[in-house]
Amino acid sequence: MQFAQRLQPLRFNVFAEMDRAKAAALSVGQQLIDLSLGSSDLPTEAHVLAAIAQSLDDQNTHGYLLFNGTQAFRQAAADWYEQKFGIKVNPETEVLPLIGSQEGTAHLPLALLNPGDFALLLDPGYPSHAGGVYLASGQIYPMPLLAENGFLPVLADIPTAVVAQSKMMVLSYPHNPTAAIAPLAFFQEAVAFCQQHNIVLVHDFPYVDLVFAETSGIVKSFPQSLVPSILQADPEKSVSIEFFTLSKSYNMGGFRIGYAIGNAELIKALRHIKAAVDFNQYRGILNGAIAALTGPQAEVKNTVATFRQRRDAFVNALHRIGWQVPSPQATMYIWAKLPSPWENNSVEFCTQLVKQTGVAASPGAGFGKSGEGYVRFALVHEPPLLETAVARIAKFL
């Protein structure tokens, strides 16, 4: 068979390779401790599940759900955003339901890029950001994220010729995989850059709530958030769109529910793409999401406290075995610089680690060229199991 050329860059996937390595370890009897996937092990709240369950008996929820039928969810999203960031949002023109934020980052390039246009992406960054550009036949300019720059891109380093051909920039802070946060001043710089060069600014924002308040250096930006929204740097929504998912804050990863919020023209364009690809999710899932956004938020704080406890347990355990890693300010990840002799071979490190110990992690190279030399651990188990994982890592090292 003859396949489209756009499929070529999607064929190799480090994470698929790691899945095979995990399967091989299991086949020889290794007890797997999987720290490779950022899928929360915490339960969805009871009142959210109750809203979904109650919907099942309502036959009015069983049919196709078109845009007008999502109004209640869009209103809840707009209200949540205004309460959290003080940003006025029109639920009719500035909000669009998504099948998780990944749908937004994967499909928006189809609305923005012509073949050969550039997208400016973080390196390292989340793999679906690149995948969407490849599907749109665009080109990628990777913006290196270095520790000495706080894992923020240096916009002045982007070549003038690339800027002239660029149609979109994708940011994502708090950042996966480095766990870095971005101050409002950087977002303001990025907005000004994109306004000057007529570039759409996309912000993937799944970890808005997974921020550890006791960490020094974080300035509270608006009443209920410790990190800024891109729309606080672009309150007129002149060039910006932001994607949020309920997967992390509300432990609803399997329900695949999120939304886009921002510039009305961008929302309309993404809606055109979405209309050609799918209908919306089952209405009951949206009812559960409404319950999450409008209901009590105490469990969100408990989720953050849980990941803070896990962070401290894992980092302290690594320090005890002599692996000095920084304590992250946000997210559910540890971004660790690899020790000798693995500094430049993160894939082999992770392959051998899971083969010999059953501990699975994500190689930094899987997130981009600038991720080489690092490994990402996801804190998706309780502290005793995380400490067991570190004990196995100590023997491996």
CSV table of C-alpha atoms in Angstrom, one decimal, residues 9-363:
chain,number,residue,atom,x,y,z
A,9,PRO,CA,7.5,11.3,11.1
A,10,LEU,CA,4.8,9.6,13.2
A,11,ARG,CA,6.1,6.0,12.7
A,12,PHE,CA,8.8,6.1,15.3
A,13,ASN,CA,7.6,6.7,18.8
A,14,VAL,CA,9.9,6.4,21.8
A,15,PHE,CA,7.0,5.7,24.1
A,16,ALA,CA,5.8,2.8,21.9
A,17,GLU,CA,9.3,1.4,22.2
A,18,MET,CA,9.1,1.7,26.0
A,19,ASP,CA,5.8,-0.1,26.0
A,20,ARG,CA,7.5,-3.0,24.3
A,21,ALA,CA,10.3,-2.9,26.8
A,22,LYS,CA,7.7,-2.9,29.6
A,23,ALA,CA,6.0,-5.9,28.1
A,24,ALA,CA,9.3,-7.7,27.7
A,25,ALA,CA,10.1,-7.1,31.4
A,26,LEU,CA,6.7,-8.5,32.5
A,27,SER,CA,7.2,-11.6,30.3
A,28,VAL,CA,10.3,-12.6,32.3
A,29,GLY,CA,8.6,-12.0,35.6
A,30,GLN,CA,9.7,-8.5,36.6
A,31,GLN,CA,7.3,-6.8,39.0
A,32,LEU,CA,6.6,-3.5,37.1
A,33,ILE,CA,6.6,-0.1,38.8
A,34,ASP,CA,5.4,2.1,36.0
A,35,LEU,CA,6.6,5.7,36.4
A,36,SER,CA,6.5,6.4,32.6
A,37,LEU,CA,3.0,7.6,32.1
A,38,GLY,CA,1.5,10.8,33.5
A,39,SER,CA,-1.9,9.2,34.1
A,40,SER,CA,-3.2,10.0,37.6
A,41,ASP,CA,-3.9,7.0,39.8
A,42,LEU,CA,-6.2,9.0,42.0
A,43,PRO,CA,-10.0,8.5,41.7
A,44,THR,CA,-12.5,10.8,40.1
A,45,GLU,CA,-14.7,12.5,42.8
A,46,ALA,CA,-17.9,10.9,43.8
A,47,HIS,CA,-20.2,13.8,42.9
A,48,VAL,CA,-18.7,13.9,39.4
A,49,LEU,CA,-19.4,10.2,38.9
A,50,ALA,CA,-22.9,10.6,40.3
A,51,ALA,CA,-23.7,13.3,37.7
A,52,ILE,CA,-22.5,11.0,34.9
A,53,ALA,CA,-24.4,8.0,36.4
A,54,GLN,CA,-27.6,10.0,36.7
A,55,SER,CA,-27.3,10.9,33.0
A,56,LEU,CA,-27.4,7.3,31.9
A,57,ASP,CA,-31.0,6.9,32.7
A,58,ASP,CA,-32.0,10.0,30.8
A,59,GLN,CA,-32.6,8.9,27.2
A,60,ASN,CA,-32.3,12.6,26.1
A,61,THR,CA,-28.5,12.1,26.6
A,62,HIS,CA,-28.2,9.1,24.3
A,63,GLY,CA,-28.1,10.9,20.9
A,64,TYR,CA,-25.6,13.0,19.1
A,65,LEU,CA,-24.5,16.1,20.9
A,66,LEU,CA,-24.1,19.2,18.7
A,67,PHE,CA,-22.5,22.5,19.6
A,68,ASN,CA,-25.7,24.1,20.9
A,69,GLY,CA,-26.2,21.2,23.3
A,70,THR,CA,-22.9,22.0,25.0
A,71,GLN,CA,-24.0,25.5,26.2
A,72,ALA,CA,-24.2,24.6,29.9
A,73,PHE,CA,-20.7,23.2,29.8
A,74,ARG,CA,-19.3,26.2,28.0
A,75,GLN,CA,-21.0,28.5,30.5
A,76,ALA,CA,-19.4,26.5,33.4
A,77,ALA,CA,-16.0,26.7,31.7
A,78,ALA,CA,-16.3,30.5,31.2
A,79,ASP,CA,-17.4,31.0,34.8
A,80,TRP,CA,-14.5,28.8,36.1
A,81,TYR,CA,-12.1,30.9,34.1
A,82,GLU,CA,-13.4,34.2,35.3
A,83,GLN,CA,-13.3,33.1,38.9
A,84,LYS,CA,-9.8,31.7,38.6
A,85,PHE,CA,-8.1,34.5,36.5
A,86,GLY,CA,-10.5,37.5,36.4
A,87,ILE,CA,-10.8,37.1,32.6
A,88,LYS,CA,-14.2,37.8,31.0
A,89,VAL,CA,-15.1,35.0,28.6
A,90,ASN,CA,-18.0,34.8,26.1
A,91,PRO,CA,-19.2,31.1,26.3
A,92,GLU,CA,-20.9,31.4,22.9
A,93,THR,CA,-17.8,32.5,20.9
A,94,GLU,CA,-14.7,32.0,23.0
A,95,VAL,CA,-15.2,28.4,24.4
A,96,LEU,CA,-15.1,25.1,22.6
A,97,PRO,CA,-15.4,21.6,24.2
A,98,LEU,CA,-12.6,19.2,23.4
A,99,ILE,CA,-11.8,15.5,23.7
A,100,GLY,CA,-9.0,16.4,26.1
A,101,SER,CA,-6.6,19.3,25.4
A,102,GLN,CA,-4.6,16.9,23.1
A,103,GLU,CA,-7.4,17.2,20.6
A,104,GLY,CA,-6.8,20.9,20.5
A,105,THR,CA,-3.1,20.8,20.1
A,106,ALA,CA,-3.3,18.1,17.4
A,107,HIS,CA,-6.1,19.7,15.4
A,108,LEU,CA,-5.5,23.4,15.5
A,109,PRO,CA,-2.5,23.2,13.2
A,110,LEU,CA,-4.9,22.0,10.5
A,111,ALA,CA,-6.7,25.3,10.8
A,112,LEU,CA,-3.5,27.5,10.8
A,113,LEU,CA,-0.7,25.9,8.7
A,114,ASN,CA,-0.3,25.5,5.0
A,115,PRO,CA,2.3,23.1,3.8
A,116,GLY,CA,5.8,24.4,4.7
A,117,ASP,CA,4.7,26.9,7.3
A,118,PHE,CA,6.6,26.8,10.6
A,119,ALA,CA,5.3,26.1,14.1
A,120,LEU,CA,7.5,27.2,17.0
A,121,LEU,CA,7.5,24.3,19.5
A,122,LEU,CA,9.2,23.8,22.9
A,123,ASP,CA,12.1,21.3,22.9
A,124,PRO,CA,11.6,19.2,25.0
A,125,GLY,CA,7.8,19.2,24.7
A,126,TYR,CA,4.7,17.1,24.7
A,127,PRO,CA,4.8,14.8,21.6
A,128,SER,CA,1.2,15.6,20.4
A,129,HIS,CA,2.3,19.2,19.7
A,130,ALA,CA,4.7,18.0,17.0
A,131,GLY,CA,2.2,15.3,15.8
A,132,GLY,CA,-0.4,17.9,14.9
A,133,VAL,CA,2.1,20.0,12.9
A,134,TYR,CA,3.2,16.9,11.0
A,135,LEU,CA,-0.4,16.0,10.2
A,136,ALA,CA,-0.8,19.6,8.8
A,137,SER,CA,2.3,19.2,6.6
A,138,GLY,CA,4.0,22.0,8.5
A,139,GLN,CA,7.6,22.4,9.6
A,140,ILE,CA,8.8,22.5,13.2
A,141,TYR,CA,11.3,24.9,14.6
A,142,PRO,CA,12.3,23.5,18.1
A,143,MET,CA,12.9,26.2,20.7
A,144,PRO,CA,15.5,24.7,23.1
A,145,LEU,CA,14.7,24.7,26.8
A,146,LEU,CA,17.9,24.8,28.9
A,147,ALA,CA,18.2,24.6,32.6
A,148,GLU,CA,20.3,27.8,32.7
A,149,ASN,CA,17.3,29.7,31.2
A,150,GLY,CA,14.8,28.2,33.6
A,151,PHE,CA,13.6,25.9,30.8
A,152,LEU,CA,12.1,29.0,29.1
A,153,PRO,CA,12.7,29.5,25.3
A,154,VAL,CA,14.8,32.5,24.2
A,155,LEU,CA,12.6,34.1,21.6
A,156,ALA,CA,15.4,36.4,20.3
A,157,ASP,CA,17.3,33.3,19.2
A,158,ILE,CA,14.7,32.3,16.6
A,159,PRO,CA,16.1,33.0,13.2
A,160,THR,CA,14.5,35.9,11.3
A,161,ALA,CA,13.8,33.7,8.3
A,162,VAL,CA,12.0,31.1,10.5
A,163,VAL,CA,9.9,33.8,12.2
A,164,ALA,CA,8.8,35.2,8.8
A,165,GLN,CA,7.4,31.7,7.9
A,166,SER,CA,5.9,31.0,11.3
A,167,LYS,CA,2.1,30.8,11.9
A,168,MET,CA,1.9,29.5,15.4
A,169,MET,CA,3.9,29.2,18.7
A,170,VAL,CA,3.0,26.5,21.2
A,171,LEU,CA,3.8,27.0,24.9
A,172,SER,CA,2.9,24.9,27.9
A,173,TYR,CA,3.6,26.0,31.5
A,174,PRO,CA,3.7,24.4,34.1
A,175,HIS,CA,5.7,22.3,31.7
A,176,ASN,CA,5.7,18.7,30.8
A,177,PRO,CA,8.3,17.2,31.0
A,178,THR,CA,10.6,19.7,32.8
A,179,ALA,CA,8.1,20.8,35.5
A,180,ALA,CA,9.2,24.4,35.0
A,181,ILE,CA,6.8,27.3,35.5
A,182,ALA,CA,6.6,30.5,33.5
A,183,PRO,CA,6.1,34.0,35.1
A,184,LEU,CA,3.6,36.4,33.7
A,185,ALA,CA,6.4,38.6,32.4
A,186,PHE,CA,7.5,35.8,30.0
A,187,PHE,CA,4.0,35.4,28.8
A,188,GLN,CA,3.8,39.1,28.2
A,189,GLU,CA,7.0,38.9,26.2
A,190,ALA,CA,5.6,36.0,24.1
A,191,VAL,CA,2.3,37.8,23.4
A,192,ALA,CA,4.2,40.9,22.2
A,193,PHE,CA,6.4,38.8,20.0
A,194,CYS,CA,3.5,37.0,18.4
A,195,GLN,CA,1.5,40.3,18.0
A,196,GLN,CA,4.6,41.8,16.3
A,197,HIS,CA,5.1,38.9,13.9
A,198,ASN,CA,1.4,37.9,13.3
A,199,ILE,CA,1.8,34.5,14.9
A,200,VAL,CA,-0.9,32.6,16.8
A,201,LEU,CA,0.0,31.9,20.4
A,202,VAL,CA,-1.2,28.5,21.7
A,203,HIS,CA,-0.9,27.6,25.4
A,204,ASP,CA,-1.5,24.1,26.6
A,205,PHE,CA,-2.5,24.4,30.2
A,206,PRO,CA,-3.3,21.0,31.8
A,207,TYR,CA,-1.3,21.6,35.0
A,208,VAL,CA,-2.8,24.9,36.1
A,209,ASP,CA,-3.7,23.5,39.5
A,210,LEU,CA,-0.8,21.1,40.1
A,211,VAL,CA,1.4,23.8,41.6
A,212,PHE,CA,3.0,23.6,45.1
A,213,ALA,CA,2.2,26.8,47.0
A,214,GLU,CA,5.0,26.5,49.6
A,215,THR,CA,7.7,26.8,46.9
A,216,SER,CA,9.4,30.2,47.0
A,217,GLY,CA,9.3,32.4,43.9
A,218,ILE,CA,5.7,31.8,42.9
A,219,VAL,CA,3.7,35.0,42.9
A,220,LYS,CA,-0.1,34.6,43.1
A,221,SER,CA,-1.5,36.0,39.8
A,222,PHE,CA,-5.2,36.2,40.3
A,223,PRO,CA,-7.4,35.1,43.2
A,224,GLN,CA,-7.4,31.4,42.8
A,225,SER,CA,-4.3,30.6,40.7
A,226,LEU,CA,-0.6,30.3,41.5
A,227,VAL,CA,0.4,30.4,37.9
A,228,PRO,CA,-0.8,32.7,35.1
A,229,SER,CA,-3.0,32.1,32.2
A,230,ILE,CA,-1.8,33.2,28.8
A,231,LEU,CA,-5.0,35.3,28.6
A,232,GLN,CA,-3.8,37.4,31.5
A,233,ALA,CA,-1.0,38.5,29.2
A,234,ASP,CA,-3.4,38.9,26.3
A,235,PRO,CA,-6.7,40.0,28.0
A,236,GLU,CA,-8.1,41.2,24.6
A,237,LYS,CA,-7.5,37.7,23.3
A,238,SER,CA,-5.8,39.3,20.2
A,239,VAL,CA,-3.6,36.3,19.3
A,240,SER,CA,-4.1,33.7,22.0
A,241,ILE,CA,-5.9,30.4,22.6
A,242,GLU,CA,-5.5,28.2,25.7
A,243,PHE,CA,-6.3,24.5,26.2
A,244,PHE,CA,-7.4,23.1,29.5
A,245,THR,CA,-8.2,19.5,30.4
A,246,LEU,CA,-10.0,18.0,33.4
A,247,SER,CA,-7.6,15.0,33.4
A,248,LYS,CA,-5.1,16.4,36.0
A,249,SER,CA,-7.0,18.7,38.2
A,250,TYR,CA,-10.1,16.5,38.5
A,251,ASN,CA,-8.6,13.0,37.8
A,252,MET,CA,-10.8,12.5,34.7
A,253,GLY,CA,-8.2,11.4,32.2
A,254,GLY,CA,-10.2,8.5,30.9
A,255,PHE,CA,-13.3,10.6,30.3
A,256,ARG,CA,-11.4,12.7,27.7
A,257,ILE,CA,-12.9,16.1,28.5
A,258,GLY,CA,-11.3,19.5,28.1
A,259,TYR,CA,-11.9,22.8,26.3
A,260,ALA,CA,-10.4,25.6,24.3
A,261,ILE,CA,-10.8,29.2,25.4
A,262,GLY,CA,-9.6,32.4,23.8
A,263,ASN,CA,-9.7,34.3,20.5
A,264,ALA,CA,-13.1,34.0,18.9
A,265,GLU,CA,-11.7,33.6,15.3
A,266,LEU,CA,-9.4,30.8,16.5
A,267,ILE,CA,-12.3,29.1,18.3
A,268,LYS,CA,-14.4,29.3,15.2
A,269,ALA,CA,-11.6,27.8,13.0
A,270,LEU,CA,-11.0,24.9,15.4
A,271,ARG,CA,-14.7,24.3,15.5
A,272,HIS,CA,-14.7,23.9,11.7
A,273,ILE,CA,-12.0,21.3,12.0
A,274,LYS,CA,-13.8,19.5,14.8
A,275,ALA,CA,-17.1,19.5,12.8
A,276,ALA,CA,-15.3,17.5,10.1
A,277,VAL,CA,-13.8,15.0,12.5
A,278,ASP,CA,-16.3,14.2,15.3
A,279,PHE,CA,-19.3,15.1,17.3
A,280,ASN,CA,-19.0,15.9,20.9
A,281,GLN,CA,-18.6,13.4,23.8
A,282,TYR,CA,-21.6,11.8,25.5
A,283,ARG,CA,-23.6,14.4,27.2
A,284,GLY,CA,-23.3,12.6,30.5
A,285,ILE,CA,-19.5,13.2,30.5
A,286,LEU,CA,-20.1,16.9,30.0
A,287,ASN,CA,-22.6,16.8,32.9
A,288,GLY,CA,-19.8,15.3,35.0
A,289,ALA,CA,-17.4,18.0,33.9
A,290,ILE,CA,-19.9,20.7,34.9
A,291,ALA,CA,-20.2,19.1,38.3
A,292,ALA,CA,-16.4,19.2,38.6
A,293,LEU,CA,-16.0,22.8,37.6
A,294,THR,CA,-18.9,24.1,39.6
A,295,GLY,CA,-18.8,21.9,42.6
A,296,PRO,CA,-16.6,21.9,45.8
A,297,GLN,CA,-12.9,22.3,45.0
A,298,ALA,CA,-11.4,20.8,48.2
A,299,GLU,CA,-10.5,17.6,46.4
A,300,VAL,CA,-8.3,19.6,43.9
A,301,LYS,CA,-6.3,20.8,46.9
A,302,ASN,CA,-6.1,17.2,48.2
A,303,THR,CA,-4.8,16.1,44.8
A,304,VAL,CA,-2.1,18.8,44.9
A,305,ALA,CA,-1.2,17.8,48.5
A,306,THR,CA,-0.9,14.2,47.4
A,307,PHE,CA,1.5,14.9,44.6
A,308,ARG,CA,3.5,17.3,46.9
A,309,GLN,CA,4.0,14.4,49.4
A,310,ARG,CA,5.0,12.1,46.6
A,311,ARG,CA,7.4,14.6,45.2
A,312,ASP,CA,9.1,15.0,48.5
A,313,ALA,CA,9.3,11.3,49.1
A,314,PHE,CA,10.8,10.6,45.7
A,315,VAL,CA,13.3,13.5,45.6
A,316,ASN,CA,14.5,12.7,49.2
A,317,ALA,CA,14.9,9.1,48.3
A,318,LEU,CA,17.0,10.0,45.2
A,319,HIS,CA,19.1,12.3,47.3
A,320,ARG,CA,19.8,9.5,49.8
A,321,ILE,CA,21.3,7.4,47.0
A,322,GLY,CA,23.4,10.3,45.7
A,323,TRP,CA,21.3,11.3,42.7
A,324,GLN,CA,20.9,15.1,43.2
A,325,VAL,CA,17.7,16.3,41.4
A,326,PRO,CA,15.9,19.6,41.9
A,327,SER,CA,12.5,19.6,43.7
A,328,PRO,CA,10.0,20.7,41.1
A,329,GLN,CA,7.6,23.6,41.6
A,330,ALA,CA,4.7,22.0,39.8
A,331,THR,CA,3.2,19.1,37.9
A,332,MET,CA,3.4,15.4,38.7
A,333,TYR,CA,6.9,14.8,37.3
A,334,ILE,CA,10.6,14.7,38.3
A,335,TRP,CA,12.9,15.8,35.5
A,336,ALA,CA,16.2,14.3,36.4
A,337,LYS,CA,19.6,14.8,34.7
A,338,LEU,CA,21.1,11.4,34.0
A,339,PRO,CA,24.2,10.3,35.9
A,340,SER,CA,27.3,8.8,34.3
A,341,PRO,CA,27.6,6.8,32.1
A,342,TRP,CA,24.1,7.5,30.8
A,343,GLU,CA,24.4,11.2,30.1
A,344,ASN,CA,23.7,11.0,26.4
A,345,ASN,CA,21.6,7.8,26.1
A,346,SER,CA,18.3,8.2,27.9
A,347,VAL,CA,16.6,5.6,25.7
A,348,GLU,CA,19.1,2.9,26.6
A,349,PHE,CA,19.0,3.9,30.3
A,350,CYS,CA,15.2,3.5,30.4
A,351,THR,CA,15.3,0.3,28.4
A,352,GLN,CA,17.9,-1.3,30.6
A,353,LEU,CA,16.3,0.0,33.8
A,354,VAL,CA,12.9,-1.6,33.1
A,355,LYS,CA,14.6,-4.8,31.9
A,356,GLN,CA,16.8,-5.2,35.0
A,357,THR,CA,14.6,-3.7,37.7
A,358,GLY,CA,11.0,-3.4,36.5
A,359,VAL,CA,11.0,0.4,37.0
A,360,ALA,CA,9.7,2.1,33.9
A,361,ALA,CA,10.5,5.8,33.2
A,362,SER,CA,10.3,8.1,30.1
A,363,PRO,CA,13.5,8.9,28.3
